[in-house]
Coordinates of C-alpha atoms in Angstrom, one line a residue:
M1 CA 61.5 -24.4 -24.5
S2 CA 61.3 -21.1 -22.5
A3 CA 60.5 -21.7 -18.5
I4 CA 58.4 -19.7 -16.6
Q5 CA 60.3 -18.0 -13.7
S6 CA 57.8 -17.0 -10.8
T7 CA 53.6 -17.8 -10.4
P8 CA 51.2 -15.0 -10.9
K9 CA 49.3 -14.2 -7.9
I10 CA 46.0 -14.1 -10.0
I11 CA 44.6 -17.1 -11.6
G12 CA 40.9 -17.3 -11.0
E13 CA 40.1 -15.5 -8.5
K14 CA 37.3 -13.4 -9.3
N15 CA 33.9 -13.9 -9.4
L16 CA 31.6 -12.5 -12.8
E17 CA 28.3 -11.4 -12.4
L18 CA 25.9 -9.4 -15.1
N19 CA 22.8 -8.7 -15.2
L20 CA 21.1 -9.0 -19.2
A21 CA 18.7 -5.8 -18.2
A22 CA 22.1 -4.3 -16.8
A23 CA 22.9 -1.4 -19.2
S24 CA 25.9 -0.4 -17.5
H25 CA 27.1 -4.8 -18.1
K26 CA 25.6 -4.3 -21.8
E27 CA 29.2 -3.7 -23.7
H28 CA 30.9 -5.7 -20.9
L29 CA 28.4 -8.8 -22.1
V30 CA 28.8 -8.1 -25.9
A31 CA 32.6 -8.2 -25.2
I32 CA 32.2 -11.8 -23.3
G33 CA 29.8 -12.4 -26.4
K34 CA 32.7 -12.5 -28.6
A35 CA 34.9 -14.2 -26.7
L36 CA 33.4 -17.3 -26.0
S37 CA 32.1 -17.5 -30.2
S38 CA 35.3 -18.9 -31.2
P39 CA 36.5 -22.2 -29.6
V40 CA 40.0 -22.0 -30.1
R41 CA 39.9 -19.4 -26.8
I42 CA 37.0 -21.7 -25.3
D43 CA 40.2 -24.3 -26.2
I44 CA 42.8 -21.6 -24.8
M45 CA 40.3 -21.0 -21.4
N46 CA 40.5 -24.5 -20.6
L47 CA 44.5 -23.7 -20.6
I48 CA 44.9 -22.1 -18.6
K49 CA 42.5 -22.2 -15.8
T50 CA 44.6 -24.1 -14.1
K51 CA 48.3 -22.9 -14.6
P52 CA 49.4 -19.6 -16.5
L53 CA 51.1 -20.1 -19.7
S54 CA 52.8 -18.5 -22.3
L55 CA 52.1 -17.2 -25.4
Q56 CA 54.6 -19.9 -27.4
E57 CA 53.5 -21.6 -25.0
I58 CA 49.6 -22.0 -25.8
A59 CA 50.3 -21.2 -30.0
R60 CA 52.6 -24.8 -29.7
L61 CA 49.8 -26.6 -27.4
L62 CA 46.8 -25.4 -29.8
Q63 CA 49.3 -26.4 -33.2
I64 CA 48.6 -22.7 -34.6
P65 CA 50.2 -19.6 -35.3
L66 CA 51.7 -17.8 -32.7
S67 CA 50.3 -14.5 -34.6
S68 CA 46.7 -15.7 -34.2
T69 CA 47.3 -16.9 -30.9
A70 CA 48.1 -13.3 -30.1
M71 CA 45.2 -12.0 -31.6
H72 CA 42.1 -14.5 -29.6
I73 CA 44.5 -13.3 -26.4
R74 CA 44.0 -9.9 -27.2
C75 CA 39.5 -10.7 -27.5
L76 CA 39.3 -13.0 -24.2
E77 CA 42.2 -9.8 -22.9
D78 CA 39.4 -7.2 -23.8
A79 CA 36.2 -9.1 -22.4
G80 CA 37.8 -9.7 -19.2
L81 CA 38.4 -13.2 -19.0
I82 CA 41.9 -13.6 -18.7
I83 CA 44.8 -11.6 -18.3
T84 CA 48.8 -11.1 -19.1
E85 CA 51.6 -10.1 -18.5
N86 CA 55.4 -9.7 -18.9
Q87 CA 57.3 -11.7 -17.1
P88 CA 61.6 -12.6 -17.7
G89 CA 62.7 -16.0 -19.6
I90 CA 65.5 -18.0 -20.2
R91 CA 65.5 -15.5 -24.1
G92 CA 64.5 -12.3 -22.0
S93 CA 61.0 -11.3 -21.3
M94 CA 57.8 -13.4 -22.4
R95 CA 54.0 -12.6 -22.0
V96 CA 52.2 -14.7 -19.8
C97 CA 48.7 -15.4 -19.8
M98 CA 46.6 -16.7 -17.2
C99 CA 42.6 -17.0 -16.5
H100 CA 40.8 -14.5 -14.3
I101 CA 37.3 -15.7 -13.3
L102 CA 36.2 -18.6 -11.1
S103 CA 33.1 -18.1 -12.2
F104 CA 30.6 -16.4 -14.6
H105 CA 27.0 -15.9 -13.6
L106 CA 24.4 -13.9 -16.0
E107 CA 21.2 -12.8 -13.6
A108 CA 18.8 -12.7 -16.1
Y109 CA 16.4 -10.7 -13.2
D110 CA 15.3 -7.4 -14.2
T111 CA 14.6 -5.1 -11.0
E112 CA 12.0 -2.5 -12.3
I113 CA 9.6 -5.7 -14.0
D114 CA 10.3 -9.3 -12.1
A115 CA 10.6 -7.6 -8.8
A116 CA 7.7 -4.8 -8.0
D117 CA 7.9 -4.6 -4.4
H118 CA 11.9 -5.3 -4.7
S119 CA 12.5 -7.8 -2.3
Y120 CA 12.3 -11.1 -1.0
L121 CA 11.0 -13.6 1.6
Y122 CA 11.8 -15.9 3.7
E123 CA 9.9 -18.0 6.4
M124 CA 11.2 -20.6 8.6
P125 CA 9.4 -22.5 10.9
V126 CA 10.0 -21.9 14.7
G127 CA 11.3 -25.7 15.3
S128 CA 13.8 -25.6 12.1
Y129 CA 16.5 -24.4 14.7
Y130 CA 20.0 -25.1 14.0
N131 CA 21.5 -24.9 17.2
F132 CA 20.4 -23.9 20.7
D133 CA 21.8 -24.2 24.9
V134 CA 18.2 -23.5 26.4
S135 CA 17.8 -23.9 30.5
P136 CA 14.3 -24.8 32.6
T137 CA 11.6 -23.6 32.3
C138 CA 11.6 -24.8 28.7
G139 CA 10.0 -27.2 26.1
L140 CA 8.0 -27.5 22.8
A141 CA 4.5 -27.4 21.8
G142 CA 2.6 -29.0 18.7
M143 CA -1.2 -29.0 17.5
E144 CA -1.3 -32.5 19.4
G145 CA 0.4 -31.1 22.2
I146 CA 3.3 -31.1 23.9
I147 CA 6.2 -32.0 22.8
D148 CA 8.6 -35.2 24.7
C149 CA 8.1 -33.5 27.8
F150 CA 8.5 -29.9 30.3
D151 CA 10.6 -28.2 31.6
N152 CA 13.8 -30.9 29.7
P153 CA 16.6 -29.8 27.7
V154 CA 16.8 -33.1 25.8
S155 CA 13.4 -32.8 24.1
F156 CA 14.9 -29.7 21.7
Y157 CA 17.0 -33.3 20.0
S158 CA 13.5 -34.5 19.0
A159 CA 12.9 -35.5 16.0
E160 CA 9.3 -33.9 16.5
R161 CA 10.9 -30.5 17.2
Q162 CA 10.2 -29.9 13.5
N163 CA 6.5 -30.0 13.4
A164 CA 6.6 -27.5 17.1
Q165 CA 4.8 -24.4 17.2
L166 CA 5.5 -23.1 20.6
I167 CA 8.4 -23.4 22.1
W168 CA 9.8 -21.5 25.1
F169 CA 13.0 -21.3 27.4
N170 CA 13.6 -19.4 30.9
Q171 CA 17.7 -18.4 29.7
G172 CA 19.7 -19.3 26.9
F173 CA 19.6 -19.1 23.0
L174 CA 17.9 -20.4 20.0
E175 CA 20.2 -20.1 16.4
Y176 CA 18.6 -20.4 12.8
R177 CA 20.5 -20.2 9.8
F178 CA 18.5 -18.6 7.3
P179 CA 19.3 -19.5 3.5
N180 CA 21.9 -16.8 2.3
K181 CA 19.8 -15.6 -1.2
I182 CA 21.3 -12.6 -0.9
N183 CA 21.1 -10.9 -4.7
R184 CA 24.6 -9.7 -4.8
L185 CA 23.5 -7.6 -8.3
L186 CA 20.8 -5.1 -6.4
T187 CA 21.6 -3.6 -3.8
L188 CA 20.4 -4.0 -0.4
Q189 CA 19.1 -1.0 1.5
E190 CA 17.6 -3.8 4.5
L191 CA 17.7 -7.3 6.6
S192 CA 14.7 -8.0 8.6
F193 CA 13.1 -10.5 10.7
S194 CA 9.9 -10.9 12.2
L195 CA 8.8 -13.4 15.2
E196 CA 5.9 -12.9 17.5
L197 CA 6.9 -13.6 20.8
C198 CA 6.7 -13.0 24.7
S199 CA 8.3 -13.2 27.9
E200 CA 7.8 -16.5 29.7
A201 CA 6.4 -16.8 33.2
P202 CA 4.6 -19.5 35.5
G203 CA 1.3 -19.8 33.9
Y204 CA 1.3 -16.8 32.2
S205 CA 2.0 -12.8 33.7
E206 CA 1.2 -10.1 31.3
D207 CA 3.9 -7.8 34.1
W208 CA 6.7 -9.8 33.4
P209 CA 9.4 -7.9 31.9
S210 CA 12.0 -9.5 29.9
D211 CA 14.9 -9.0 28.4
I212 CA 14.8 -10.8 24.5
T213 CA 18.5 -9.6 23.0
F214 CA 18.7 -10.4 19.2
Y215 CA 22.3 -11.8 16.7
I216 CA 22.6 -11.4 13.3
N217 CA 25.5 -14.0 12.1
D218 CA 26.9 -13.7 16.5
Q219 CA 26.8 -10.1 16.1
E220 CA 24.8 -8.1 18.7
V221 CA 21.9 -6.1 17.1
G222 CA 20.5 -5.4 20.3
T223 CA 17.8 -5.6 23.2
Y224 CA 14.1 -5.7 23.0
T225 CA 12.9 -5.6 26.7
C226 CA 8.9 -7.5 26.5
P227 CA 6.4 -6.5 29.2
G228 CA 4.7 -9.6 29.7
D229 CA 3.5 -13.2 29.4
F230 CA 0.0 -13.0 28.0
G231 CA -3.1 -15.4 28.7
V232 CA -6.2 -13.3 29.6
R233 CA -7.2 -14.8 26.7
R234 CA -7.3 -17.2 24.1
G235 CA -4.2 -16.5 20.7
K236 CA -6.4 -16.1 17.8
C237 CA -4.4 -19.3 16.1
T238 CA -3.8 -21.2 19.0
P239 CA -5.8 -24.4 18.6
D240 CA -8.2 -25.9 21.6
I241 CA -5.8 -28.0 22.6
W242 CA -3.3 -26.0 24.1
P243 CA -5.9 -25.1 27.4
M244 CA -6.4 -21.1 29.1
G245 CA -4.4 -20.8 31.5
R246 CA -0.5 -20.7 29.8
T247 CA 0.9 -19.1 27.7
Q248 CA -1.5 -17.5 24.6
Y249 CA -0.6 -14.9 22.2
G250 CA 2.7 -12.8 22.1
L251 CA 3.5 -9.4 20.4
L252 CA 4.8 -9.1 16.9
T253 CA 8.3 -8.4 16.4
S254 CA 10.7 -7.1 13.9
I255 CA 15.1 -6.6 13.8
S256 CA 16.1 -5.2 11.1
L257 CA 19.6 -3.7 10.0
R258 CA 20.5 -1.2 7.6
Q259 CA 22.9 1.2 6.4
D260 CA 23.0 3.2 9.2
G261 CA 22.7 0.4 11.8
G262 CA 19.9 -2.3 13.6
Y263 CA 17.2 -1.3 14.3
I264 CA 13.9 -2.9 17.2
N265 CA 10.0 -2.1 15.4
E266 CA 11.7 0.2 13.5
S267 CA 13.5 2.1 16.4
P268 CA 16.8 2.9 16.2
V269 CA 19.6 0.3 18.5
N270 CA 22.8 0.3 17.2
P271 CA 24.4 2.3 14.4
A272 CA 27.5 0.3 15.6
V273 CA 26.1 -3.2 13.2
S274 CA 24.8 -2.9 9.4
L275 CA 24.6 -4.2 7.1
S276 CA 28.8 -3.8 6.3
T277 CA 29.7 -5.2 9.3
V278 CA 27.7 -9.2 9.7
G279 CA 29.4 -10.0 7.0
L280 CA 26.6 -11.3 4.3
D281 CA 29.0 -12.3 1.5
E282 CA 31.0 -15.1 3.5
H283 CA 28.7 -17.8 4.4
P284 CA 26.1 -19.4 2.3
F285 CA 23.6 -19.1 5.6
I286 CA 22.2 -16.0 7.5
S287 CA 22.7 -16.8 11.3
F288 CA 19.4 -15.1 13.1
K289 CA 20.0 -15.9 17.4
V290 CA 17.2 -14.9 19.7
C291 CA 19.0 -15.0 23.2
I292 CA 18.4 -14.7 26.8
K293 CA 21.9 -12.9 28.2
S294 CA 22.8 -14.6 31.5
D295 CA 23.7 -11.9 33.0
A296 CA 20.1 -9.9 31.7
V297 CA 18.8 -7.1 33.7
N298 CA 15.0 -9.2 33.3
I299 CA 15.8 -12.5 33.7
G300 CA 12.1 -13.4 31.9
G301 CA 12.7 -15.7 29.2
V302 CA 10.7 -16.2 26.4
N303 CA 7.6 -17.3 23.8
I304 CA 8.3 -17.9 19.9
F305 CA 5.4 -18.5 18.8
G306 CA 4.6 -20.2 15.0
E307 CA 1.9 -19.9 12.6
K308 CA -0.6 -22.4 14.4
Y309 CA -0.3 -21.2 17.8
G310 CA -0.4 -17.2 19.0
D311 CA -2.1 -14.3 16.9
H312 CA -0.1 -13.7 13.7
P313 CA -0.4 -16.5 11.8
Q314 CA 3.7 -16.6 11.1
G315 CA 6.9 -18.9 11.7
I316 CA 10.0 -16.7 11.4
C317 CA 10.0 -14.0 8.6
M318 CA 13.6 -12.8 6.6
R319 CA 13.3 -10.5 4.5
A320 CA 15.4 -8.2 1.9
V321 CA 14.3 -5.4 0.8
Y322 CA 16.7 -3.6 -2.5

């Protein structure tokens, strides 16, 4: 029996994604359907999914004629499920077959019918942060008032943080990780985050500028200078248990990535960071970080509002627009 002299470079490294609604995918889908309609061809795929085999080896293992093996291989190759190449053997060259796909995903989603607004929205509660590093003044509040204690970063580890509706800190960051459900079969036009926030002053102060910096997947999108910490009136959603004289509401702020760069409140801030630079294909999550830098010009802290505090009944919202 001939022996394979070298290991092919491509063995199942392609993730194949096709859409039933895409006209350009129809011919490929038909070819795959034909290729997988034969139990013998499925057996061949199972044989070569972990190691390459020659036609002769496949014919011998499946106990079928070499001519039939060649026909089955041609059908699988036409569908893009396998690839073949000639390699040197003991008695000249031989044809070696290898699997060309790691996974096959068939999407029934119709971009015209199933997504009238061409967008996907995910809302994260403000207490569901993944990581943090904060310094006082800092704290968390829920519907029953203060969670744990004032001005101690230890309270940010509390299990009750999941019930937080208001979070504040003077310096440091909070990081949120959203599930990465970007549809790879559609063209992403914009990825945006929106949240209600304001500065963090003692009590409150309408004139208290703070430089709040935002990161997406650890890349700095830009800095927003919030004008103050607002508490003259009660927030529209803020519960009665939260006394006047403290922070009451904030400003709804948006942070966006497009093909041409980063935006804050629809104004361009950073052309160097865009949808193509933040590695959206690299992780099963999308990281969003709110930060007060230690070297900021205006170190004025930040308050982040949940759906039951402030003026806007929402947590931190991530939207993907196609």
